[in-house]
Amino acid sequence: MRSIIASIAFLFAAAGPVFAHAHLDRANPAVGSTVTPAPKEVVLWFTNQLEPAFSSIEVRNEKGASVQAGKAVVDRSNRTRMSVPLKSLPPGSYKVMWRVLSVDTHRTQGDFSFRVGP
Amino acid sequence: MTDPLIVVRGVHFAGTLVACGTVGFIRLVAEPAKVPSDGQPLRNRLSLLTLLALAVAILSGAAWLVLLAADILGAPLLDVCLHGGAWPVLFETRFGLVWCVRFGVAVVLALFLFRPVPKAIQLVVAALLLCLPAMVGHAGATPGLSGDIHLASDMLHLLTERQ
């Protein structure tokens, strides 16, 4: 009986804050960074697990043209990780726009930029 | 103005809690208390209450799915209803998977009211109906060990609400 009570107490005591939406945790290339050589893909990590069918990434150059080489994919073994392959990027500034649906059915979106150095 | 999704979810959880709580009361309180032979009308009334609560839970669950699909797709409610907009949400998300499983569980729980079923099986089925929404809540979306602990806490919380 004591062990049951202790287990239940642990479940409640161990509970920390829960974030209700998927926010961008980190990115590669990093937000606002300048990278050399040009990356072959953009990888984003989120704070919540994502729904692959309703999550996407778009990468555009300074002229607004899409520079993706394929569709964004959510990693099946780590559903907080989403990546998109890129075409060969010349030096310049690029904007990454993401829209995701987390498993708890909340939608979020955002964007950031990075630069490819000469 | 109150978001209809909040209202529908509230109604859904109320229906689910009443249905599962009544099943728990019948099997864990009324039966062990050996309600006398004239207790059959009471049992019938409780079964009817369970059935009505399950009907409310199923109908509000359907409304929840349609409203959520309209929200996710950013489409008008009428378009979602007329053009099958709910299917991608139903078949391509964890919410949809949990929705399908819980719909089946609710139907099974309703059928159990009309035939003798072992107590443990009926209670486990009722617990499933009650606990599964935690999989698509905030805790279910949280990754790693922290998410697992939150999920267990949420499920325990839902179960204790039934009592």
XYZ file of N, CA and C in Angstrom:
843
model
N 0.834 -1.204 0.000
C 0.000 0.000 0.000
C 0.878 1.267 0.000
N 1.970 1.197 0.839
C 2.867 2.355 0.916
C 3.499 2.653 -0.438
N 3.889 1.559 -1.137
C 4.558 1.766 -2.428
C 3.598 2.371 -3.442
N 2.312 1.988 -3.355
C 1.315 2.563 -4.277
C 1.172 4.065 -4.019
N 1.054 4.399 -2.727
C 0.909 5.823 -2.357
C 2.156 6.604 -2.785
N 3.337 5.987 -2.565
C 4.582 6.656 -2.944
C 4.650 6.873 -4.448
N 4.207 5.862 -5.236
C 4.228 5.981 -6.697
C 3.305 7.098 -7.163
N 2.101 7.128 -6.556
C 1.132 8.168 -6.943
C 1.679 9.554 -6.579
N 2.276 9.652 -5.365
C 2.847 10.935 -4.933
C 3.950 11.359 -5.886
N 4.755 10.382 -6.350
C 5.843 10.697 -7.282
C 5.290 11.261 -8.593
N 4.209 10.630 -9.085
C 3.632 11.081 -10.354
C 3.207 12.541 -10.273
N 2.609 12.905 -9.136
C 2.157 14.286 -8.996
C 3.328 15.226 -8.722
N 4.264 14.772 -7.861
C 5.380 15.633 -7.478
C 6.330 15.867 -8.637
N 6.481 14.849 -9.507
C 7.453 14.958 -10.600
C 6.924 15.792 -11.751
N 5.639 16.111 -11.711
C 5.059 16.848 -12.833
C 5.580 18.272 -12.872
N 6.206 18.634 -13.989
C 6.703 19.996 -14.169
C 5.768 20.767 -15.066
N 6.216 21.921 -15.568
C 5.355 22.698 -16.449
C 5.123 21.979 -17.779
N 3.932 22.127 -18.319
C 3.608 21.527 -19.613
C 3.352 22.656 -20.595
N 4.019 22.602 -21.757
C 3.843 23.657 -22.747
C 2.781 23.229 -23.746
N 1.784 24.096 -23.901
C 0.597 23.714 -24.645
C 0.770 23.793 -26.153
N 1.831 24.385 -26.622
C 2.026 24.518 -28.059
C 3.436 24.094 -28.436
N 3.595 23.748 -29.723
C 4.930 23.392 -30.205
C 5.665 24.673 -30.567
N 6.694 24.999 -29.811
C 7.521 26.163 -30.112
C 8.859 25.690 -30.658
N 9.504 26.570 -31.417
C 10.820 26.219 -31.961
C 11.822 26.148 -30.812
N 12.464 25.003 -30.681
C 13.444 24.818 -29.611
C 14.828 25.250 -30.105
N 15.242 24.714 -31.257
C 16.506 25.118 -31.874
C 16.468 24.775 -33.349
N 17.450 25.298 -34.072
C 17.465 25.074 -35.519
C 18.894 24.909 -36.008
N 19.027 24.218 -37.134
C 20.329 24.087 -37.805
C 20.104 24.312 -39.301
N 20.627 25.392 -39.870
C 21.418 26.485 -39.306
C 20.664 27.227 -38.203
N 21.429 27.724 -37.239
C 20.822 28.395 -36.096
C 20.144 29.705 -36.516
N 19.175 30.125 -35.719
C 18.432 31.368 -35.969
C 19.409 32.549 -36.025
N 19.362 33.300 -37.132
C 20.188 34.502 -37.282
C 21.661 34.246 -37.547
N 22.038 33.005 -37.809
C 23.466 32.679 -37.963
C 23.953 32.924 -39.396
N 25.267 32.963 -39.556
C 25.890 32.971 -40.883
C 26.708 31.697 -40.990
N 26.441 30.918 -42.034
C 27.101 29.611 -42.142
C 27.901 29.509 -43.437
N 28.978 28.744 -43.352
C 29.792 28.408 -44.519
C 30.334 27.006 -44.271
N 30.245 26.080 -45.174
C 29.606 26.182 -46.482
C 28.081 26.152 -46.378
N 27.426 26.211 -47.523
C 25.961 26.233 -47.549
C 25.398 24.922 -46.995
N 24.369 24.994 -46.161
C 23.783 23.764 -45.615
C 23.027 22.986 -46.692
N 22.963 21.662 -46.499
C 22.217 20.828 -47.454
C 20.770 20.635 -47.010
N 20.515 20.983 -45.768
C 19.140 20.873 -45.244
C 18.951 21.837 -44.080
N 17.699 22.136 -43.798
C 17.346 22.894 -42.600
C 16.690 21.912 -41.640
N 17.176 21.866 -40.412
C 16.600 20.974 -39.402
C 16.061 21.816 -38.251
N 14.808 21.562 -37.886
C 14.184 22.280 -36.770
C 13.788 21.296 -35.676
N 14.002 21.687 -34.418
C 13.555 20.889 -33.273
C 12.505 21.699 -32.524
N 11.426 21.048 -32.136
C 10.327 21.720 -31.450
C 10.165 21.203 -30.023
N 9.397 21.946 -29.232
C 9.201 21.569 -27.823
C 8.125 20.499 -27.652
N 7.324 20.260 -28.705
C 6.273 19.234 -28.648
C 6.404 18.292 -29.835
N 5.759 17.141 -29.726
C 5.725 16.210 -30.853
C 4.792 16.759 -31.939
N 5.157 16.508 -33.196
C 4.428 17.098 -34.330
C 3.576 16.076 -35.074
N 2.550 16.594 -35.750
C 1.746 15.787 -36.665
C 2.326 15.979 -38.064
N 2.934 14.928 -38.658
C 3.614 15.080 -39.958
C 2.709 15.604 -41.075
N 1.458 15.165 -41.115
C 0.579 15.542 -42.227
C 0.228 17.030 -42.234
N 0.381 17.683 -41.103
C -0.029 19.086 -41.011
C 1.113 19.994 -40.559
N 2.342 19.570 -40.844
C 3.509 20.379 -40.462
C 4.379 20.594 -41.697
N 4.891 21.806 -41.867
C 5.666 22.086 -43.077
C 6.734 23.158 -42.824
N 7.738 23.152 -43.725
C 8.787 24.188 -43.691
C 8.934 24.729 -45.110
N 9.095 26.024 -45.222
C 9.338 26.648 -46.514
C 10.605 27.500 -46.369
N 11.526 27.394 -47.327
C 12.748 28.215 -47.276
C 12.802 29.053 -48.551
N 12.976 30.356 -48.387
C 12.990 31.263 -49.554
C 14.252 32.116 -49.546
N 14.705 32.483 -50.755
C 15.865 33.368 -50.854
C 15.418 34.837 -50.808
N 16.365 35.747 -51.010
C 16.046 37.181 -50.889
C 14.993 37.639 -51.891
N 14.932 36.935 -53.048
C 13.939 37.311 -54.078
C 12.584 36.658 -53.832
N 12.493 35.840 -52.790
C 11.227 35.183 -52.471
C 11.034 33.856 -53.168
N 12.088 33.378 -53.874
C 11.961 32.095 -54.581
C 12.245 30.939 -53.623
N 11.488 29.879 -53.792
C 11.661 28.694 -52.943
C 12.990 28.002 -53.271
N 13.729 27.597 -52.245
C 15.025 26.943 -52.470
C 15.041 25.526 -51.884
N 13.851 24.984 -51.661
C 13.793 23.622 -51.140
C 14.004 22.616 -52.259
N 14.630 21.476 -51.901
C 14.814 20.408 -52.892
C 13.783 19.298 -52.688
N 12.909 19.465 -51.732
C 11.898 18.431 -51.453
C 10.956 18.890 -50.362
N 10.144 17.945 -49.923
C 9.131 18.250 -48.912
C 9.709 18.108 -47.508
N 9.183 18.882 -46.573
C 9.623 18.749 -45.180
C 9.153 17.414 -44.609
N 10.017 16.809 -43.796
C 9.709 15.490 -43.234
C 9.887 15.521 -41.719
N 8.901 14.952 -41.016
C 9.030 14.807 -39.559
C 9.682 13.457 -39.287
N 10.713 13.465 -38.460
C 11.444 12.249 -38.109
C 10.509 11.306 -37.339
N 10.327 10.093 -37.878
C 9.392 9.152 -37.241
C 9.889 8.680 -35.873
N 11.215 8.662 -35.686
C 11.728 8.170 -34.405
C 11.857 9.303 -33.380
N 11.761 10.524 -33.836
C 11.803 11.678 -32.938
C 10.871 12.732 -33.516
N 9.619 12.692 -33.084
C 8.604 13.524 -33.727
C 8.678 14.990 -33.336
N 9.748 15.386 -32.635
C 9.961 16.809 -32.396
C 10.894 17.397 -33.454
N 11.435 16.530 -34.332
C 12.455 16.964 -35.305
C 11.874 16.956 -36.722
N 12.000 18.080 -37.422
C 11.498 18.172 -38.793
C 12.609 18.776 -39.662
N 12.780 18.236 -40.862
C 13.852 18.742 -41.727
C 13.345 18.900 -43.161
N 14.056 19.722 -43.913
C 13.720 19.906 -45.326
C 15.043 19.995 -46.115
N 15.170 19.216 -47.223
C 16.393 19.294 -48.022
C 16.409 20.579 -48.842
N 17.629 21.073 -49.094
C 17.775 22.342 -49.822
C 18.507 22.137 -51.151
N 18.226 23.034 -52.100
C 19.013 23.081 -53.334
C 20.399 23.646 -52.980
N 21.294 23.679 -53.936
C 22.609 24.271 -53.696
C 22.432 25.782 -53.490
N 22.816 26.272 -52.321
C 22.547 27.683 -51.994
C 23.760 28.567 -52.254
N 23.615 29.596 -53.082
C 24.684 30.590 -53.229
C 24.704 31.502 -51.998
N 25.795 32.245 -51.770
C 25.833 33.172 -50.633
C 24.638 34.135 -50.681
N 24.105 34.452 -49.517
C 22.948 35.342 -49.456
C 22.150 35.089 -48.190
N 21.013 35.760 -48.118
C 20.150 35.644 -46.943
C 18.942 34.764 -47.276
N 18.551 33.939 -46.334
C 17.433 33.012 -46.558
C 16.455 33.089 -45.385
N 15.183 32.940 -45.735
C 14.143 33.002 -44.706
C 13.491 31.623 -44.574
N 13.403 31.139 -43.342
C 12.770 29.846 -43.062
C 11.411 30.122 -42.422
N 10.347 29.590 -43.044
C 8.991 29.766 -42.485
C 8.435 28.399 -42.131
N 7.994 28.257 -40.884
C 7.462 26.953 -40.461
C 6.036 27.085 -39.935
N 5.282 26.042 -40.194
C 3.907 25.938 -39.666
C 3.772 24.522 -39.158
N 3.385 24.355 -37.905
C 3.282 22.995 -37.370
C 1.979 22.795 -36.593
N 1.586 21.533 -36.547
C 0.468 21.112 -35.686
C 1.053 20.119 -34.695
N 0.914 20.414 -33.408
C 1.440 19.474 -32.412
C 0.406 18.375 -32.162
N 0.873 17.304 -31.530
C 0.009 16.147 -31.277
C -1.220 16.534 -30.449
N -1.092 17.593 -29.628
C -2.253 18.032 -28.837
C -3.177 18.957 -29.640
N -2.982 18.975 -30.962
C -3.839 19.659 -31.954
C -3.770 21.198 -31.913
N -2.693 21.725 -31.344
C -2.510 23.182 -31.393
C -1.633 23.544 -32.594
N -2.013 24.612 -33.307
C -1.231 25.081 -34.461
C -0.335 26.235 -34.036
N 0.894 26.238 -34.542
C 1.786 27.384 -34.333
C 2.564 27.624 -35.623
N 3.085 28.823 -35.763
C 3.901 29.137 -36.929
C 4.923 30.201 -36.571
N 5.954 30.289 -37.382
C 6.987 31.285 -37.120
C 7.982 31.332 -38.263
N 8.949 32.219 -38.168
C 9.981 32.295 -39.199
C 11.261 32.861 -38.615
N 12.355 32.624 -39.291
C 13.660 33.205 -38.919
C 14.526 33.241 -40.158
N 15.644 33.922 -40.065
C 16.550 34.020 -41.204
C 17.926 33.492 -40.851
N 18.669 33.108 -41.888
C 20.085 32.788 -41.720
C 20.784 33.240 -42.992
N 22.117 33.342 -42.932
C 22.894 33.774 -44.088
C 23.886 32.699 -44.486
N 24.099 32.586 -45.767
C 25.185 31.731 -46.264
C 26.322 32.664 -46.646
N 27.467 32.469 -46.015
C 28.604 33.366 -46.254
C 29.319 33.042 -47.540
N 30.166 33.976 -48.014
C 30.882 33.778 -49.267
C 31.995 32.723 -49.106
N -16.716 35.876 -27.026
C -17.609 34.725 -27.205
C -16.842 33.434 -26.923
N -17.521 32.480 -26.285
C -16.863 31.232 -25.936
C -16.600 30.407 -27.183
N -15.409 29.838 -27.253
C -15.042 28.985 -28.369
C -15.920 27.719 -28.340
N -16.632 27.410 -29.444
C -17.486 26.214 -29.450
C -16.706 24.934 -29.136
N -15.418 24.919 -29.502
C -14.595 23.737 -29.205
C -14.531 23.474 -27.693
N -14.440 24.551 -26.917
C -14.353 24.402 -25.460
C -15.662 23.828 -24.918
N -16.782 24.356 -25.446
C -18.095 23.890 -24.990
C -18.268 22.410 -25.332
N -17.959 22.068 -26.586
C -18.143 20.685 -27.041
C -17.262 19.729 -26.241
N -16.032 20.132 -25.992
C -15.129 19.276 -25.206
C -15.656 19.101 -23.786
N -16.195 20.184 -23.225
C -16.757 20.113 -21.869
C -17.906 19.123 -21.814
N -18.800 19.213 -22.814
C -19.949 18.294 -22.874
C -19.446 16.858 -23.046
N -18.442 16.696 -23.911
C -17.904 15.354 -24.172
C -17.327 14.728 -22.895
N -16.537 15.510 -22.176
C -15.933 14.956 -20.957
C -16.994 14.698 -19.890
N -18.018 15.556 -19.836
C -19.095 15.328 -18.865
C -19.803 14.011 -19.178
N -20.129 13.806 -20.460
C -20.793 12.560 -20.871
C -19.929 11.348 -20.563
N -18.651 11.449 -20.875
C -17.731 10.327 -20.648
C -17.613 10.018 -19.153
N -17.484 11.074 -18.349
C -17.333 10.866 -16.903
C -18.583 10.243 -16.296
N -19.762 10.716 -16.741
C -21.012 10.156 -16.200
C -21.120 8.677 -16.602
N -20.844 8.375 -17.880
C -20.958 6.988 -18.353
C -19.999 6.073 -17.588
N -18.738 6.456 -17.543
C -17.730 5.591 -16.908
C -17.923 5.542 -15.394
N -18.297 6.678 -14.811
C -18.537 6.718 -13.371
C -19.716 5.843 -12.979
N -20.763 5.838 -13.818
C -21.939 5.025 -13.510
C -21.613 3.530 -13.634
N -20.836 3.182 -14.662
C -20.402 1.782 -14.795
C -19.607 1.379 -13.543
N -18.705 2.263 -13.113
C -17.914 1.991 -11.911
C -18.805 1.841 -10.688
N -19.832 2.690 -10.592
C -20.746 2.613 -9.440
C -21.504 1.286 -9.438
N -22.003 0.897 -10.609
C -22.767 -0.358 -10.692
C -21.899 -1.538 -10.244
N -20.655 -1.601 -10.847
C -19.830 -2.789 -10.605
C -19.094 -2.765 -9.270
N -18.759 -1.578 -8.778
C -17.921 -1.516 -7.566
C -18.709 -1.183 -6.296
N -19.923 -0.625 -6.460
C -20.687 -0.239 -5.270
C -22.006 -1.015 -5.181
N -22.844 -0.880 -6.214
C -24.181 -1.483 -6.154
C -24.118 -3.007 -6.063
N -23.299 -3.618 -6.888
C -23.233 -5.091 -6.884
C -22.630 -5.653 -5.603
N -21.456 -5.130 -5.152
C -20.923 -5.661 -3.885
C -21.857 -5.416 -2.697
N -22.664 -4.342 -2.783
C -23.592 -4.054 -1.682
C -24.771 -5.002 -1.694
N -24.806 -5.871 -2.711
C -25.886 -6.862 -2.862
C -27.264 -6.204 -2.741
N -27.505 -5.315 -3.692
C -28.804 -4.644 -3.763
C -29.879 -5.736 -3.830
N -30.933 -5.666 -3.012
C -31.941 -6.746 -2.977
C -32.614 -6.965 -4.327
N -33.430 -8.010 -4.380
C -34.026 -8.407 -5.659
C -34.852 -7.285 -6.285
N -35.411 -6.405 -5.432
C -36.189 -5.293 -6.008
C -35.265 -4.164 -6.487
N -33.969 -4.460 -6.548
C -33.015 -3.453 -7.016
C -32.879 -3.403 -8.521
N -33.566 -4.317 -9.227
C -33.451 -4.344 -10.690
C -33.863 -3.019 -11.335
N -34.967 -2.375 -10.868
C -35.308 -1.064 -11.459
C -34.176 -0.051 -11.325
N -33.471 -0.107 -10.187
C -32.343 0.813 -9.997
C -31.266 0.538 -11.034
N -30.969 -0.740 -11.206
C -29.939 -1.117 -12.183
C -30.356 -0.684 -13.591
N -31.644 -0.858 -13.905
C -32.133 -0.439 -15.232
C -31.969 1.061 -15.438
N -32.282 1.797 -14.357
C -32.166 3.262 -14.468
C -30.707 3.673 -14.653
N -29.819 3.003 -13.919
C -28.392 3.332 -14.042
C -27.863 2.952 -15.436
N -28.360 1.835 -15.962
C -27.936 1.422 -17.307
C -28.422 2.429 -18.342
N -29.652 2.914 -18.164
C -30.201 3.917 -19.086
C -29.388 5.209 -19.012
N -29.025 5.592 -17.791
C -28.195 6.794 -17.605
C -26.858 6.621 -18.333
N -26.257 5.436 -18.192
C -24.978 5.164 -18.865
C -25.140 5.278 -20.368
N -26.229 4.689 -20.873
C -26.486 4.699 -22.313
C -26.656 6.134 -22.838
N -27.435 6.923 -22.110
C -27.652 8.323 -22.529
C -26.334 9.104 -22.485
N -25.554 8.864 -21.444
C -24.268 9.566 -21.314
C -23.330 9.164 -22.446
N -23.347 7.896 -22.814
C -22.501 7.446 -23.931
C -22.949 8.094 -25.240
N -24.283 8.213 -25.419
C -24.807 8.859 -26.633
C -24.341 10.318 -26.694
N -24.404 10.998 -25.552
C -23.928 12.395 -25.488
C -22.436 12.453 -25.815
N -21.674 11.496 -25.248
C -20.220 11.478 -25.474
C -19.912 11.240 -26.954
N -20.641 10.333 -27.593
C -20.375 10.018 -29.009
C -20.745 11.214 -29.903
N -21.919 11.799 -29.654
C -22.360 12.937 -30.494
C -21.448 14.151 -30.313
N -21.097 14.436 -29.065
C -20.204 15.580 -28.833
C -18.797 15.270 -29.348
N -18.420 13.993 -29.334
C -17.121 13.597 -29.893
C -17.084 13.849 -31.391
N -18.204 13.568 -32.072
C -18.285 13.822 -33.519
C -18.200 15.323 -33.799
N -18.898 16.099 -32.968
C -18.865 17.564 -33.135
C -17.445 18.093 -32.884
N -16.772 17.523 -31.895
C -15.382 17.898 -31.576
C -14.498 17.667 -32.798
N -14.653 16.514 -33.437
C -13.838 16.177 -34.609
C -14.057 17.183 -35.744
N -15.319 17.497 -36.013
C -15.638 18.409 -37.129
C -15.115 19.823 -36.837
N -15.341 20.297 -35.614
C -14.869 21.639 -35.245
C -13.342 21.716 -35.299
N -12.698 20.656 -34.839
C -11.230 20.641 -34.845
C -10.693 20.620 -36.272
N -11.341 19.825 -37.142
C -10.912 19.747 -38.541
C -11.029 21.123 -39.197
N -12.136 21.824 -38.923
C -12.321 23.172 -39.486
C -11.227 24.109 -38.983
N -10.869 23.955 -37.720
C -9.829 24.808 -37.124
C -8.454 24.506 -37.731
N -8.120 23.228 -37.847
C -6.799 22.837 -38.373
C -6.661 23.220 -39.851
N -7.710 22.964 -40.620
C -7.640 23.222 -42.063
C -7.916 24.682 -42.399
N -8.417 25.423 -41.426
C -8.769 26.823 -41.675
C -9.906 26.928 -42.678
N -10.788 25.935 -42.652
C -11.901 25.880 -43.618
C -13.222 26.176 -42.901
N -14.221 26.696 -43.653
C -15.541 26.916 -43.037
C -16.140 25.577 -42.586
N -16.910 25.634 -41.504
C -17.515 24.431 -40.923
C -18.358 23.666 -41.947
N -19.095 24.431 -42.765
C -19.983 23.811 -43.758
C -19.163 23.009 -44.779
N -18.029 23.577 -45.201
C -17.169 22.879 -46.170
C -16.656 21.573 -45.583
N -16.282 21.617 -44.293
C -15.758 20.415 -43.642
C -16.843 19.340 -43.597
N -18.088 19.758 -43.309
C -19.192 18.795 -43.214
C -19.558 18.239 -44.590
N -19.592 19.115 -45.602
C -20.089 18.689 -46.917
C -19.029 17.991 -47.760
N -17.764 18.342 -47.566
C -16.726 17.812 -48.457
C -15.741 16.882 -47.765
N -16.154 16.294 -46.660
C -15.314 15.299 -45.994
C -14.008 15.838 -45.469
N -14.023 17.084 -45.012
C -12.792 17.699 -44.513
C -12.261 17.060 -43.247
N -13.118 16.296 -42.566
C -12.672 15.687 -41.302
C -11.811 14.454 -41.535
N -11.875 13.853 -42.743
C -11.150 12.587 -42.982
C -9.644 12.709 -42.780
N -8.979 13.743 -43.345
C -7.526 13.809 -43.124
C -7.163 13.898 -41.639
N -7.979 14.626 -40.886
C -7.706 14.740 -39.449
C -7.951 13.392 -38.758
N -8.996 12.703 -39.216
C -9.347 11.407 -38.614
C -8.289 10.345 -38.899
N -7.759 10.339 -40.130
C -6.870 9.243 -40.531
C -5.377 9.581 -40.510
N -5.028 10.854 -40.313
C -3.601 11.214 -40.394
C -3.061 11.892 -39.142
N -3.828 11.833 -38.054
C -3.321 12.429 -36.802
C -3.524 11.445 -35.649
N -2.777 11.667 -34.579
C -2.959 10.828 -33.391
C -4.346 11.080 -32.792
N -4.819 12.331 -32.883
C -6.162 12.647 -32.389
C -7.191 11.750 -33.083
N -7.047 11.605 -34.417
C -7.982 10.779 -35.181
C -7.914 9.317 -34.769
N -6.695 8.827 -34.553
C -6.527 7.434 -34.141
C -7.201 7.196 -32.788
N -6.933 8.101 -31.851
C -7.534 7.976 -30.516
C -9.051 8.097 -30.618
N -9.516 8.981 -31.490
C -10.967 9.175 -31.688
C -11.607 7.860 -32.155
N -10.991 7.211 -33.155
C -11.540 5.957 -33.694
C -11.568 4.871 -32.613
N -10.472 4.743 -31.889
C -10.400 3.705 -30.838
C -11.461 3.973 -29.774
N -11.591 5.221 -29.356
C -12.565 5.547 -28.302
C -14.004 5.379 -28.780
N -14.247 5.636 -30.073
C -15.591 5.409 -30.610
C -15.933 3.925 -30.488
N -14.987 3.065 -30.888
C -15.189 1.620 -30.783
C -15.380 1.195 -29.336
N -14.582 1.749 -28.442
C -14.669 1.404 -27.020
C -16.030 1.831 -26.449
N -16.513 3.000 -26.871
C -17.820 3.488 -26.383
C -18.940 2.557 -26.839
N -18.851 2.097 -28.089
C -19.874 1.175 -28.605
C -19.822 -0.143 -27.824
N -18.614 -0.655 -27.581
C -18.460 -1.909 -26.822
C -19.020 -1.742 -25.412
N -18.732 -0.589 -24.793
C -19.227 -0.339 -23.436
C -20.755 -0.309 -23.412
N -21.355 0.248 -24.464
C -22.823 0.274 -24.558
C -23.366 -1.147 -24.701
N -22.713 -1.969 -25.536
C -23.166 -3.345 -25.734
C -23.054 -4.161 -24.443
N -22.032 -3.872 -23.633
C -21.826 -4.596 -22.373
C -22.994 -4.398 -21.401
N -23.770 -3.314 -21.612
C -24.890 -3.059 -20.697
C -26.007 -4.081 -20.883
N -26.004 -4.766 -22.038
C -27.106 -5.676 -22.353
C -26.743 -7.147 -22.189
N -25.525 -7.439 -21.759
C -25.147 -8.835 -21.551
C -24.172 -8.955 -20.389
N -24.215 -10.121 -19.703
C -23.311 -10.279 -18.563
C -21.850 -10.331 -19.006
N -21.056 -9.468 -18.413
C -19.634 -9.380 -18.765
C -18.843 -9.397 -17.453
N -17.677 -10.082 -17.421
C -16.869 -10.042 -16.193
C -16.589 -8.605 -15.761
N -16.650 -8.405 -14.463
C -16.485 -7.067 -13.897
C -15.186 -6.393 -14.377
N -14.086 -7.154 -14.321
C -12.778 -6.569 -14.653
C -12.766 -6.044 -16.089
N -13.353 -6.817 -17.005
C -13.338 -6.410 -18.421
C -14.124 -5.110 -18.603
N -15.313 -5.062 -17.987
C -16.144 -3.857 -18.137
C -15.447 -2.625 -17.548
N -14.783 -2.817 -16.409
C -14.098 -1.680 -15.774
C -12.893 -1.227 -16.595
N -12.180 -2.191 -17.183
C -11.009 -1.831 -18.002
C -11.459 -1.066 -19.248
N -12.546 -1.516 -19.865
C -13.055 -0.833 -21.064
C -13.488 0.600 -20.709
N -14.168 0.753 -19.570
C -14.591 2.095 -19.136
C -13.363 2.975 -18.852
N -12.351 2.371 -18.237
C -11.127 3.135 -17.925
C -10.429 3.581 -19.203
N -10.436 2.713 -20.215
C -9.824 3.060 -21.515
C -10.514 4.280 -22.124
N -11.839 4.243 -22.121
C -12.607 5.357 -22.694
C -12.254 6.673 -21.998
N -12.030 6.569 -20.712
C -11.761 7.752 -19.912
C -10.320 8.251 -20.062
N -9.373 7.309 -20.129
C -7.936 7.678 -20.082
C -7.365 8.107 -21.431
N -7.880 7.546 -22.518
C -7.234 7.760 -23.815
C -7.111 9.225 -24.258
N -8.047 10.123 -23.896
C -7.861 11.523 -24.318
C -6.544 12.125 -23.843
N -5.971 11.577 -22.780
C -4.689 12.107 -22.290
C -3.600 11.985 -23.351
N -3.756 10.990 -24.233
C -2.747 10.783 -25.290
C -2.679 11.956 -26.264
N -3.775 12.712 -26.370
C -3.785 13.842 -27.306
C -3.892 15.179 -26.568
N -3.562 15.133 -25.282
C -3.516 16.360 -24.494
C -2.097 16.915 -24.482
N -1.892 17.935 -23.667
C -0.571 18.555 -23.588
C 0.496 17.555 -23.167
N 0.150 16.698 -22.201
C 1.126 15.719 -21.717
C 1.499 14.736 -22.828
N 0.494 14.334 -23.621
C 0.744 13.385 -24.710
C 1.668 13.952 -25.771
N 1.691 15.276 -25.901
C 2.539 15.913 -26.920
C 3.942 16.201 -26.408
N 4.130 16.099 -25.091
C 5.447 16.410 -24.516
C 6.390 15.229 -24.726
N 7.578 15.481 -25.282
C 8.484 14.366 -25.577
C 9.253 13.881 -24.341
N 9.773 12.648 -24.434
C 10.698 12.128 -23.429
C 10.053 11.661 -22.143
N 10.912 11.439 -21.150
C 10.477 10.909 -19.852
C 9.491 11.848 -19.175
N 9.770 13.147 -19.311
C 8.879 14.143 -18.718
C 7.458 13.975 -19.270
N 7.364 13.745 -20.597
C 6.059 13.536 -21.221
C 5.396 12.273 -20.705
N 6.197 11.194 -20.519
C 5.642 9.924 -20.030
C 5.073 10.094 -18.619
N 5.802 10.838 -17.785
C 5.330 11.046 -16.404
C 4.053 11.893 -16.408
N 4.037 12.912 -17.255
C 2.838 13.757 -17.355
C 1.639 12.955 -17.861
N 1.926 12.074 -18.801
C 0.845 11.253 -19.366
C 0.266 10.334 -18.290
N 1.152 9.696 -17.525
C 0.692 8.818 -16.440
C -0.110 9.609 -15.409
N 0.360 10.825 -15.102
C -0.348 11.676 -14.135
C -1.734 12.047 -14.648
N -1.793 12.418 -15.939
C -3.075 12.800 -16.544
C -4.064 11.641 -16.513
N -3.563 10.448 -16.860
C -4.443 9.278 -16.891
C -4.958 8.958 -15.486
N -4.057 9.035 -14.519
C -4.442 8.781 -13.124
C -5.472 9.812 -12.675
N -5.259 11.059 -13.079
C -6.171 12.145 -12.724
C -7.567 11.878 -13.293
N -7.614 11.466 -14.559
C -8.904 11.180 -15.187
C -9.597 10.007 -14.499
N -8.811 8.994 -14.142
C -9.393 7.822 -13.479
C -9.961 8.170 -12.109
N -9.235 8.986 -11.359
C -9.709 9.328 -10.015
C -10.919 10.262 -10.081
N -11.044 11.008 -11.187
C -12.229 11.863 -11.363
C -13.499 11.030 -11.467
N -13.327 9.814 -12.001
C -14.481 8.950 -12.214
C -15.074 8.514 -10.883
N -14.202 8.366 -9.876
C -14.662 7.788 -8.607
C -15.488 8.785 -7.803
